[in-house]
Short mmCIF file of C-alpha atoms in Angstrom, two decimals:
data_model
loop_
_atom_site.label_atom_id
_atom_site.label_comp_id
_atom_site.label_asym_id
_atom_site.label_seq_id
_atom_site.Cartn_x
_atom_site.Cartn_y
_atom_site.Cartn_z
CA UNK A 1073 148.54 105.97 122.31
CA UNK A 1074 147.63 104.08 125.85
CA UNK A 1075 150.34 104.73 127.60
CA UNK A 1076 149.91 106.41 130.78
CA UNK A 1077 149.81 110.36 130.90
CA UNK A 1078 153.16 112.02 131.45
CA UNK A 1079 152.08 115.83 130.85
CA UNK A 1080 149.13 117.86 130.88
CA UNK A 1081 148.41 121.10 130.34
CA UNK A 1082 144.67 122.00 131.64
CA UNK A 1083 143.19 125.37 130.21
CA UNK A 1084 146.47 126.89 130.59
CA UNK A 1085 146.92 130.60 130.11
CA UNK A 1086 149.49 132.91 130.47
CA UNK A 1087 149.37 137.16 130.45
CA UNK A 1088 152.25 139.67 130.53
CA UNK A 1089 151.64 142.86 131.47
CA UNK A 1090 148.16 144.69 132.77
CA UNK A 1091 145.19 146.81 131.99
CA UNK A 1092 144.83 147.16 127.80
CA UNK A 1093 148.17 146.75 127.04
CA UNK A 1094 148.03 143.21 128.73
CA UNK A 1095 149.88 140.61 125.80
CA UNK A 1096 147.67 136.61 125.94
CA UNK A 1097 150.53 134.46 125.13
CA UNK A 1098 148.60 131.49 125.69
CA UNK A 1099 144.69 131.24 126.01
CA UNK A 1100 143.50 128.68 127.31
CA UNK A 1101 145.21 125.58 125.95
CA UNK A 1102 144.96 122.00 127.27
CA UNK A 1103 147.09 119.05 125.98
CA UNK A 1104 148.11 115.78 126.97
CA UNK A 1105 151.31 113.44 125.96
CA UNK A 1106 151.45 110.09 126.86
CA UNK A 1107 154.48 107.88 127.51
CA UNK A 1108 155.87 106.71 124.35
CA UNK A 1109 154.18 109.75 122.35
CA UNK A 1110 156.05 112.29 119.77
CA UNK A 1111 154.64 115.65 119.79
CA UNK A 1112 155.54 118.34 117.40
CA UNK A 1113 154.13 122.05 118.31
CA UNK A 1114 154.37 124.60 115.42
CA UNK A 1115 153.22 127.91 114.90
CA UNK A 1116 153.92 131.50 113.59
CA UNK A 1117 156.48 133.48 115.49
CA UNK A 1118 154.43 134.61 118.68
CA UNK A 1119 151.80 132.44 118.83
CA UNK A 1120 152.89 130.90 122.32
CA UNK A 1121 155.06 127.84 121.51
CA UNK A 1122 158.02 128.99 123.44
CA UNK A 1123 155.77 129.95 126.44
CA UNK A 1124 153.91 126.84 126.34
CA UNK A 1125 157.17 124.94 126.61
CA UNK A 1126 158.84 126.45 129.71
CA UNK A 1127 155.23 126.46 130.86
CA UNK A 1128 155.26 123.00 130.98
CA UNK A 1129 158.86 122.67 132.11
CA UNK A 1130 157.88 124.42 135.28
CA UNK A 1131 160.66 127.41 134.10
CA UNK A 1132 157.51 129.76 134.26
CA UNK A 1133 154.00 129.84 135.91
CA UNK A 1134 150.85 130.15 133.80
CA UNK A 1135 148.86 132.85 134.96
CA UNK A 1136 145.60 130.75 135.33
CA UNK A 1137 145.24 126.70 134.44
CA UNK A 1138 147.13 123.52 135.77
CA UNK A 1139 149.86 121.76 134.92
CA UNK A 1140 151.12 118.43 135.50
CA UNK A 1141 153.67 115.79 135.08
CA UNK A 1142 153.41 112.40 135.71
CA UNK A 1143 150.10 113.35 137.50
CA UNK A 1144 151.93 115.82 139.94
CA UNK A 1145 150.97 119.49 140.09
CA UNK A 1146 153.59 121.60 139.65
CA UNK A 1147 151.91 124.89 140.82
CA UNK A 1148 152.11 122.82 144.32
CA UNK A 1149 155.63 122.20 144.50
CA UNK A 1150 158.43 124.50 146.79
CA UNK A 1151 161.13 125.49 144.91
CA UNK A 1152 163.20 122.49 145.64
CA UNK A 1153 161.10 120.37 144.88
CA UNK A 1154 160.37 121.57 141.49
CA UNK A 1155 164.45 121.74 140.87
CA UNK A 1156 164.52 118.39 141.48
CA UNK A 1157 160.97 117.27 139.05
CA UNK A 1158 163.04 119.20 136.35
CA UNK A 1159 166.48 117.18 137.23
CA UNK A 1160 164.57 113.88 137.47
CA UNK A 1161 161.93 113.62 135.26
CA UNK A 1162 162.18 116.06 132.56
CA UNK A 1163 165.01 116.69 129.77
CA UNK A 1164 165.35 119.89 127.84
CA UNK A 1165 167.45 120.69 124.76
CA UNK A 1166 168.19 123.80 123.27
CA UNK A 1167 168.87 125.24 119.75
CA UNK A 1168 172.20 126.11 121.36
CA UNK A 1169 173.56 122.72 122.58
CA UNK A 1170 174.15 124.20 125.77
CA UNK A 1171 177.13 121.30 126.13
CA UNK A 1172 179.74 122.01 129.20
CA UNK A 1173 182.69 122.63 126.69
CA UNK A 1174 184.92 121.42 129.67
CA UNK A 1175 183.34 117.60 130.43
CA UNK A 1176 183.53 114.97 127.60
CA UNK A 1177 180.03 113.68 126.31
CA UNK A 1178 180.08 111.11 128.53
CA UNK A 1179 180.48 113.78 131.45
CA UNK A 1180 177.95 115.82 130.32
CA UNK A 1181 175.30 112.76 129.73
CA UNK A 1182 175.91 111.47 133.48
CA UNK A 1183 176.01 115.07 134.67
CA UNK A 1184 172.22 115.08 135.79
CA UNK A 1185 172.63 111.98 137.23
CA UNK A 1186 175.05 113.12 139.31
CA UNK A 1187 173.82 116.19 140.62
CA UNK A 1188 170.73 113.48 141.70
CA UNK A 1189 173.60 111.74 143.91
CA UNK A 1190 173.65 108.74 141.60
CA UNK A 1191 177.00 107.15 142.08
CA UNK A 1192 180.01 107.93 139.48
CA UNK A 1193 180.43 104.23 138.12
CA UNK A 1194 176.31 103.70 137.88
CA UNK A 1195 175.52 106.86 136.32
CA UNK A 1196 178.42 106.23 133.57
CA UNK A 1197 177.31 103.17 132.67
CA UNK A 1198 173.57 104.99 131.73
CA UNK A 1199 175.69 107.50 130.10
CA UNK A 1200 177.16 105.23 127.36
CA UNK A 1201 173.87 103.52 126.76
CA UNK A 1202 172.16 106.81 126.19
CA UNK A 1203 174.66 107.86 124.35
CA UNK A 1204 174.97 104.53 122.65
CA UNK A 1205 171.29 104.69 121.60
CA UNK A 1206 171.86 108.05 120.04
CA UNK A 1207 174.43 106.55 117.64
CA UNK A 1208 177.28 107.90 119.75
CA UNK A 1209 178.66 105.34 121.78
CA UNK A 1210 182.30 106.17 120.00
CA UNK A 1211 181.95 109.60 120.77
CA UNK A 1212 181.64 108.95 124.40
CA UNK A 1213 185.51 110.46 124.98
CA UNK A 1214 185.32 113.32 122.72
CA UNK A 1215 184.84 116.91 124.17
CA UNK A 1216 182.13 118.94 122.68
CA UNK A 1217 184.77 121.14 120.06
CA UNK A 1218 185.67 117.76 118.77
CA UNK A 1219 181.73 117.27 117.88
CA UNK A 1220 179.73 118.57 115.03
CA UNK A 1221 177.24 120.55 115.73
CA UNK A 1222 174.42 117.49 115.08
CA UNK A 1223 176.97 115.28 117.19
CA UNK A 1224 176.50 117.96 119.95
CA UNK A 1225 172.88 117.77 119.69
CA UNK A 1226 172.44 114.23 119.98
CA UNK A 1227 174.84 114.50 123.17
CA UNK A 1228 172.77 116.96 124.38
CA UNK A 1229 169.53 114.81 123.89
CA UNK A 1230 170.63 111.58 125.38
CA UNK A 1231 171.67 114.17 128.64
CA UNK A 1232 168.21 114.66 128.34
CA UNK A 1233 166.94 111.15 127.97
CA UNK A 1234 169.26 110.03 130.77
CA UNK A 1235 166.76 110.32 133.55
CA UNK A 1236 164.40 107.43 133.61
CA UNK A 1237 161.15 107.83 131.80
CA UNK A 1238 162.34 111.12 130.82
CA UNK A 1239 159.80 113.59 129.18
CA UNK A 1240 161.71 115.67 126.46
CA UNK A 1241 161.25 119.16 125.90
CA UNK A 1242 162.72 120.56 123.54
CA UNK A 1243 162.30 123.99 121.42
CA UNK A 1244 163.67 124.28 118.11
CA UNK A 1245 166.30 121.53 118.40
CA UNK A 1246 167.26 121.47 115.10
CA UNK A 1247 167.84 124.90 113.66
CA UNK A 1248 171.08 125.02 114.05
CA UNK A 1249 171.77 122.69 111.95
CA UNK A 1250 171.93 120.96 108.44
CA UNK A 1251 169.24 118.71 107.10
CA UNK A 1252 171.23 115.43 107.24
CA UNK A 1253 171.73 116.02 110.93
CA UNK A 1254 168.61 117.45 111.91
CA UNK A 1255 166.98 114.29 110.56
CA UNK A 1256 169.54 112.35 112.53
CA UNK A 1257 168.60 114.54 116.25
CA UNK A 1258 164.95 113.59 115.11
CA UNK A 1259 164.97 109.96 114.44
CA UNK A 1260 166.99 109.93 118.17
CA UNK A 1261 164.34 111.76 119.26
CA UNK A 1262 161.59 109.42 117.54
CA UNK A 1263 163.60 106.22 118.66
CA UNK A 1264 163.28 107.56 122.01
CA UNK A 1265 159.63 107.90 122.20
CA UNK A 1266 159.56 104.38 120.53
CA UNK A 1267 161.61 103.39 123.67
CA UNK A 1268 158.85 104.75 125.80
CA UNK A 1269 160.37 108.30 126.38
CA UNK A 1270 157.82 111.17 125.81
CA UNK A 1271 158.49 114.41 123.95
CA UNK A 1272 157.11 117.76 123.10
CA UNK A 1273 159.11 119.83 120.24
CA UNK A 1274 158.67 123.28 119.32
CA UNK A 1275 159.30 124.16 115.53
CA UNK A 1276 158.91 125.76 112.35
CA UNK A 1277 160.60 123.13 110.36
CA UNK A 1278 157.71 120.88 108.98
CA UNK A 1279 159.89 118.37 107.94
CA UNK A 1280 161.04 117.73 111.20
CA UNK A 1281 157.82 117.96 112.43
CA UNK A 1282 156.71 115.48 110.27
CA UNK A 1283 158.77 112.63 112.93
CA UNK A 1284 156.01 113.55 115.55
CA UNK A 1285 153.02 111.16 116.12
CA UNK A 1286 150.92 114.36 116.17
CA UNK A 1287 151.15 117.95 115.41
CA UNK A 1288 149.88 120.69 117.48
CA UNK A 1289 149.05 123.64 115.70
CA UNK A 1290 148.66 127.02 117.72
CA UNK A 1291 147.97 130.43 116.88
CA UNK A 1292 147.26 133.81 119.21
CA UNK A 1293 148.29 131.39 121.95
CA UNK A 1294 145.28 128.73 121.36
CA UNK A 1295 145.61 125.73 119.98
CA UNK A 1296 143.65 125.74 116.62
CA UNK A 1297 144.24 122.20 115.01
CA UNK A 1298 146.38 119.24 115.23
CA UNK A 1299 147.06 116.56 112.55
CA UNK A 1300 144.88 113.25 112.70
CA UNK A 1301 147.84 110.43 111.84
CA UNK A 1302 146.58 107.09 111.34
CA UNK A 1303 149.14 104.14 110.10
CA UNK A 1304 148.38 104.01 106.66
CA UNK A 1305 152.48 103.63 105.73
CA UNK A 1306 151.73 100.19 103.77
CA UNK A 1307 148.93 101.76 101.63
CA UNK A 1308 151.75 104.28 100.29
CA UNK A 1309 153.21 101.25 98.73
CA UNK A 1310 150.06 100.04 96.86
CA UNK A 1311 148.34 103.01 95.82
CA UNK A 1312 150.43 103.94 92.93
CA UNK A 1313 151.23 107.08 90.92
CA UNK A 1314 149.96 110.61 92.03
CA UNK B 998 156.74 110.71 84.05
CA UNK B 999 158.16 109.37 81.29
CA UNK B 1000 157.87 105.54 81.17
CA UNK B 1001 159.63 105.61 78.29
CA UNK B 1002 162.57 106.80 78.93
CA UNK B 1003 162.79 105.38 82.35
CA UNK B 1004 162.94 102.05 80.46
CA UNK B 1005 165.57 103.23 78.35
CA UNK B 1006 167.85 104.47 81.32
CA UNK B 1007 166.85 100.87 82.49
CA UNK B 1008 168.14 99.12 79.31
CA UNK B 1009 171.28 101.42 78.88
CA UNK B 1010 172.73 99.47 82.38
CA UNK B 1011 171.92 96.04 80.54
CA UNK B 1012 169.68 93.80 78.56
CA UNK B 1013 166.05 93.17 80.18
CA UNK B 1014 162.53 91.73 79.30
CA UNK B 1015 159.40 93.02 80.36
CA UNK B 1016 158.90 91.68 83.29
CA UNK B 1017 162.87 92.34 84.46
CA UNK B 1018 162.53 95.75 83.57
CA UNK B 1019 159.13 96.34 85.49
CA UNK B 1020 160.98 94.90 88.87
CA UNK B 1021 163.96 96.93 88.21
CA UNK B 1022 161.68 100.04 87.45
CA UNK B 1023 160.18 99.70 90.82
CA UNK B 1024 163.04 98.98 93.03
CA UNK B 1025 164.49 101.88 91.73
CA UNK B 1026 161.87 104.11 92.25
CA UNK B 1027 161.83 103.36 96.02
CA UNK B 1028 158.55 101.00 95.38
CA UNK B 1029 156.59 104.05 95.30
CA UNK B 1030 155.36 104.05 91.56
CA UNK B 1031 153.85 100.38 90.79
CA UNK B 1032 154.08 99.80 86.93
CA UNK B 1033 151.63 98.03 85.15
CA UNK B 1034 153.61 95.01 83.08
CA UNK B 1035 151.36 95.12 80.06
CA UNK B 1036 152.47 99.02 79.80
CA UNK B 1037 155.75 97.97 79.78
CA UNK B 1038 155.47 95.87 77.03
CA UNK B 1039 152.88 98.56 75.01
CA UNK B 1040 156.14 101.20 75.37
CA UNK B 1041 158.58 98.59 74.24
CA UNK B 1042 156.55 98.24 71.13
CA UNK B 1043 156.46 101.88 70.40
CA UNK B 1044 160.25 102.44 71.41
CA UNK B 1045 161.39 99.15 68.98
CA UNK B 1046 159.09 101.06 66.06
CA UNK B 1047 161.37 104.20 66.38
CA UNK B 1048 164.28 102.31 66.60
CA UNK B 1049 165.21 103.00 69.99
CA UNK B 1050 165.90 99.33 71.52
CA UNK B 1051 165.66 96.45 69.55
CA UNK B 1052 164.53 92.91 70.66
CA UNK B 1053 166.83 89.99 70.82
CA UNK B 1054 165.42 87.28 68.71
CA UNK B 1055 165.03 84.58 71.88
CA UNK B 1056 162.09 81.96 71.01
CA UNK B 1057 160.14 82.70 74.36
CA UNK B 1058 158.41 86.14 73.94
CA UNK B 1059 158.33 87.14 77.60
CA UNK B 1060 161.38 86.06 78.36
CA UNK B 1061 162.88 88.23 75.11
CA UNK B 1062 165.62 90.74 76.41
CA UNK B 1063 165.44 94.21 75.12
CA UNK B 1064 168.53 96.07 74.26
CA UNK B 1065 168.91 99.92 73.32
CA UNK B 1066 169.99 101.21 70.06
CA UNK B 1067 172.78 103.61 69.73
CA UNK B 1068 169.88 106.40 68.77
CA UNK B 1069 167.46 105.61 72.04
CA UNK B 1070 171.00 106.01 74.16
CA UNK B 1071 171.33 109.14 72.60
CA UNK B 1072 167.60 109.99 73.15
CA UNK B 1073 168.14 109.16 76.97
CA UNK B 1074 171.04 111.59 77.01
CA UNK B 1075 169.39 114.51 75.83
CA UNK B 1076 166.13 113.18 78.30
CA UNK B 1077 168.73 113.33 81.12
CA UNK B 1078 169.20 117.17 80.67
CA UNK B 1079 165.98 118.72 79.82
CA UNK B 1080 163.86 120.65 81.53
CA UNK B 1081 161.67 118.92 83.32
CA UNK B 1082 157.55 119.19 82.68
CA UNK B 1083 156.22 122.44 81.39
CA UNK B 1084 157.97 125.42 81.33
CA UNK B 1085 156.23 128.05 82.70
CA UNK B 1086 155.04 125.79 85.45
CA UNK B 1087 151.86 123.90 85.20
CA UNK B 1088 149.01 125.54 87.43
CA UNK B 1089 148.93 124.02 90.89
CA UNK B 1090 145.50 123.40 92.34
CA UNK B 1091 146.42 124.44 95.80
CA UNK B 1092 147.98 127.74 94.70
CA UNK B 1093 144.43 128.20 92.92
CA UNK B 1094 142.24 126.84 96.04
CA UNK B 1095 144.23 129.28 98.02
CA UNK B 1096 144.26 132.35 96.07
CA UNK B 1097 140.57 132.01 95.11
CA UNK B 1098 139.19 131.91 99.02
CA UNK B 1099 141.74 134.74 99.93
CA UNK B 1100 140.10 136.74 96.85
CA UNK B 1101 136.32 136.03 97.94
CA UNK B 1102 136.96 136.19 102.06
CA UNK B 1103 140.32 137.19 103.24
CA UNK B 1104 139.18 136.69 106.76
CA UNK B 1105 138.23 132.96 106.39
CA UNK B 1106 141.19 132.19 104.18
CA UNK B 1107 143.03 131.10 107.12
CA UNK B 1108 140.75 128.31 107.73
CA UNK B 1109 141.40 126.90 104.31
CA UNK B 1110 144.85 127.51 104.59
CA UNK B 1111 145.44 125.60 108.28
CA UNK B 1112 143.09 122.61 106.45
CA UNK B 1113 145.75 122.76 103.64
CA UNK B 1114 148.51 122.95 106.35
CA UNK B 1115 147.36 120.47 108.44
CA UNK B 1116 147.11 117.78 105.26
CA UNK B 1117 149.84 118.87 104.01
CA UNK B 1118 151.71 117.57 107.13
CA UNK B 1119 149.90 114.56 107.55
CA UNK B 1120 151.31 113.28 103.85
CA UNK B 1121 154.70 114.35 105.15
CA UNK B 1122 154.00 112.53 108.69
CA UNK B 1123 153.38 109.02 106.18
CA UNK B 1124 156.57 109.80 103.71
CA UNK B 1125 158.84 109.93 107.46
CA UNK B 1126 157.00 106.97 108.73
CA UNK B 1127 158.43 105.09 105.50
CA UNK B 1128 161.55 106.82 105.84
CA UNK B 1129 162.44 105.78 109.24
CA UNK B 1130 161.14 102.03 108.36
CA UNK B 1131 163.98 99.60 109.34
CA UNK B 1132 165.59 98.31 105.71
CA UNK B 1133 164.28 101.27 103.45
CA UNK B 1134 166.31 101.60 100.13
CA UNK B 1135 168.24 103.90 99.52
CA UNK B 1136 166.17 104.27 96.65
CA UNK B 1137 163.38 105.09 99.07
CA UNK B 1138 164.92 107.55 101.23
CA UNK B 1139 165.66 109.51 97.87
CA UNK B 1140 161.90 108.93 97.03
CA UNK B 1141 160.89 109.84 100.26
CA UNK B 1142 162.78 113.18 100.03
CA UNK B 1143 161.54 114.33 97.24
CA UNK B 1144 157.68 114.20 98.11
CA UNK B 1145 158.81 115.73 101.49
CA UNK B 1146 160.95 118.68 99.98
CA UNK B 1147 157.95 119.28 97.69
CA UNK B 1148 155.66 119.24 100.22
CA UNK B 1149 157.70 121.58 102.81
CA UNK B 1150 157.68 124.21 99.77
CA UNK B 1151 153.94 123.67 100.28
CA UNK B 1152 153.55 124.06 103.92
CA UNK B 1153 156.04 126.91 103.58
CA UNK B 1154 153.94 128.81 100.98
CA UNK B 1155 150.98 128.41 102.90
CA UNK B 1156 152.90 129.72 106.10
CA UNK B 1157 154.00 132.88 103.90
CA UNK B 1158 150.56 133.72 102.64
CA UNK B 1159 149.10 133.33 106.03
CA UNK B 1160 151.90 135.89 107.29
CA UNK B 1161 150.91 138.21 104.43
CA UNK B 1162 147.30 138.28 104.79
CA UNK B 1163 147.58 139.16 108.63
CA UNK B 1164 149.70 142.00 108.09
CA UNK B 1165 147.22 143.11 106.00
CA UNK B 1166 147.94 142.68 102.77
CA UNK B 1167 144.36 142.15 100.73
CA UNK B 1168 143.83 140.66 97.85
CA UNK B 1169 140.89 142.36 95.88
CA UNK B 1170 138.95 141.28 92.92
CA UNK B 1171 139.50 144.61 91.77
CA UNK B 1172 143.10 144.00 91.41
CA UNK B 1173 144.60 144.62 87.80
CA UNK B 1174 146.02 142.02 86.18
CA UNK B 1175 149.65 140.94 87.36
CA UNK B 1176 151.80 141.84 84.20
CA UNK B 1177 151.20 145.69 84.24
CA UNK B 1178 150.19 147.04 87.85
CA UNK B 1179 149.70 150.34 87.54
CA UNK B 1180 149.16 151.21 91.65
CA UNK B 1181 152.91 152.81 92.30
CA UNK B 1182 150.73 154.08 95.39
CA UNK B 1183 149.90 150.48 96.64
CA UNK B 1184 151.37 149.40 99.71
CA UNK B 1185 154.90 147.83 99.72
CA UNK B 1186 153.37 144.74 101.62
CA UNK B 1187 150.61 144.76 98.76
CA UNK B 1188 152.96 144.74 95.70
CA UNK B 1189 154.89 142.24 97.92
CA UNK B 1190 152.02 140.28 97.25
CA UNK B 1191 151.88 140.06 93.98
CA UNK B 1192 155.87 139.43 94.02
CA UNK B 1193 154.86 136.52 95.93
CA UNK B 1194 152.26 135.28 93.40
CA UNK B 1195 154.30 135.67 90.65
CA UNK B 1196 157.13 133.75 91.90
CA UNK B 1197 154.74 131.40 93.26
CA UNK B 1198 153.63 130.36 89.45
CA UNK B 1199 149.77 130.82 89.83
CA UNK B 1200 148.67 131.65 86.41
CA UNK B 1201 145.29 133.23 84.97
#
């Protein structure tokens, strides 16, 4: 990966509480994602993955370290400021779809635009091609109760993808669903960051981890090992019976 | 893997000579298990002796199509059905690795088991990168699947054992064997444990 750096975490940590009873979600961890990069986090239940993600979504403060995106501090930023970083730059998506049941797809793709004072016609127009590039450019009219649930999630990740150069975060964005569509909501996800989109998911699943470029192991809220990927797809096809 | 009786699902579609029936073999197989054509002809020789195909009496001897007897269709049949491998499970070498170094340091067992982890998702990271190749077969994608569902169980095994050693759960080489545990007064998490490695199929 050589694209420029989108995120990065510097020797973040995080504490809750105080005195012997304090609780180290995250211990010092540092990472970086690049533009175009895939990044899978996984991790037993309370290791930090969560934390680390709304961490770097500037939805909580690390209690020492420095984050930033797109070479901006976020610790820096007023309030406002930071509203609009997280409107502009960076796309989340939920296990719950979090969908405005209310506003078609289309509505709820352009929504962020929007609320960023892009005009009605404009920010329609990147609507459908978001949604288009998800595989739902027929869709665009539906409401979300017309949707299945891995229809809903692939709305809700081109709403994500709709700012430009948008860094994806996303925790657990599959597990509400089947296999068939999870692998569908991550090859959107991995066509994305072949478009040049960065993203950082949080799961369990290591199937759908397997779509990242890189996996990020953590435990006790440090980062203990990540996967070494090079491309060796073609040798697969050469090297013959296990 | 039975060669065998992959070429006789191959011949039950249609006639084929050797190097037909290699081709289709592999196409079929998602290109992920190359076949070596002179093996192909070695199994047609044994499968004519039993009287499983029979070869068509062309002049040209590689170009001589194959064609399966009423007995090797039934033979694929019963093939079709049956259990697959060993039954109890053969031994798996990661269940061993993994058992052993939780026997000898329970402490460091999590090392070996995030090295296991970690290559365990790198071989799935390759089987998606073929998956999400433009113009993959379906034969592929089915391919694909199946090494990645196999190697999830993995990943998820190794997930389950970390979970059980950190709640405390020891494995001692003082254990009795695994058929008749006498220890009533064990732990729940520790005869848990040795649920879990029964189910898992690690044999002594």
């Amino acid at each position: 990966m050589t694209g420029p750096v989108r995120l990065v975490l510097d020797r973040v940590s995080r504490s809750f509480g105080a005195g012997p009873t304090t609780v180290h979600a995250l211990r010092e961890v540092s990472l970086a994602v690049t533009a175009g990069e895939f990044v899978a986090v996984m991790g037993p239940s309370g290791s930090g993955k969560s934390t680390m993600l709304t961490i770097a979504g500037g939805l909580d403060r690390p209690t020492s370290g420095r984050v930033l995106v797109d070479g901006i501090e976020v610790a820096g930023l007023s309030r406002t400021e930071l509203a609009a970083l997280r409107r502009g730059r960076l796309g989340y998506v939920f296990q719950s779809f979090n969908l405005l049941p209310a506003l078609t797809a289309a509505e709820n793709v352009r929504l962020p635009l929007e609320l960023d004072g892009v005009r009605r016609r404009a920010a329609h127009t990147r609507a459908l091609a978001q949604l288009e590039a998800v595989g739902l450019g027929h869709r665009a009219d539906h409401f979300p109760d017309d949707l299945s649930g891995g229809e809903q999630q692939r709305v809700a990740i081109a709403r994500a993808l709709v700012a430009e150069g948008a860094l994806i975060l996303a925790d657990e964005p599959t597990g509400a669903l089947d296999s068939v569509n999870g692998e569908a909501v991550m090859r959107s996800l991995r066509q994305a960051c072949d478009r040049g989109a960065a993203a950082v998911v949080v799961t369990h699943d290591a199937q759908l981890a397997a779509w990242a470029d890189r996996v990020v192991f953590l435990r006790d809220g440090r980062v203990v090992d990540q996967t070494d990927i090079s491309p060796v797809v073609p040798d697969l096809l050469t090297s013959g019976p296990r | 893997m039975s060669i065998r009786h992959s070429l006789l699902a191959l011949l039950s579609t249609e006639p084929m000579y050797g190097q037909q029936l290699k081709s289709e073999f592999e196409a079929r197989t998602g290109d992920l298990w190359p076949l070596n054509v002179g093996q192909v002809y070695t199994t047609l020789n044994r499968l004519e002796r039993d009287g499983l195909v029979e070869a068509r009496p062309e002049a040209d001897v590689a170009l001589r199509p194959y064609t399966i007897t009423v007995l090797g269709q039934a033979e694929l049949a019963t093939w079709f059905r049956a259990v697959p491998g060993d039954e109890p499970p053969p031994r798996d070498e990661l269940v061993m690795k993994v058992m052993l170094a939780a026997s000898v340091d329970p402490l460091g067992a999590a090392d070996v088991i995030q090295s296991h982890r970690r290559q365990t998702l790198e071989a799935m990271h390759r089987f998606t990168r073929l998956k999400a190749l433009e113009g993959a077969t379906v034969a592929t994608l089915m391919m694909c699947d199946a090494e990645l569902f196999r190697l999830e169980a993995s990943v998820r095994w190794l997930d389950s054992v970390d979970a059980r050693l950190r709640a405390g759960a020891r494995l001692t080489p003082a254990a009795p064997a695994l058929p008749s545990d006498p220890a009533p007064a064990a732990s729940t998490a520790a005869s848990a444990s040795t649920r879990g490695r029964r189910r898992s199929g690690a044999r002594r």
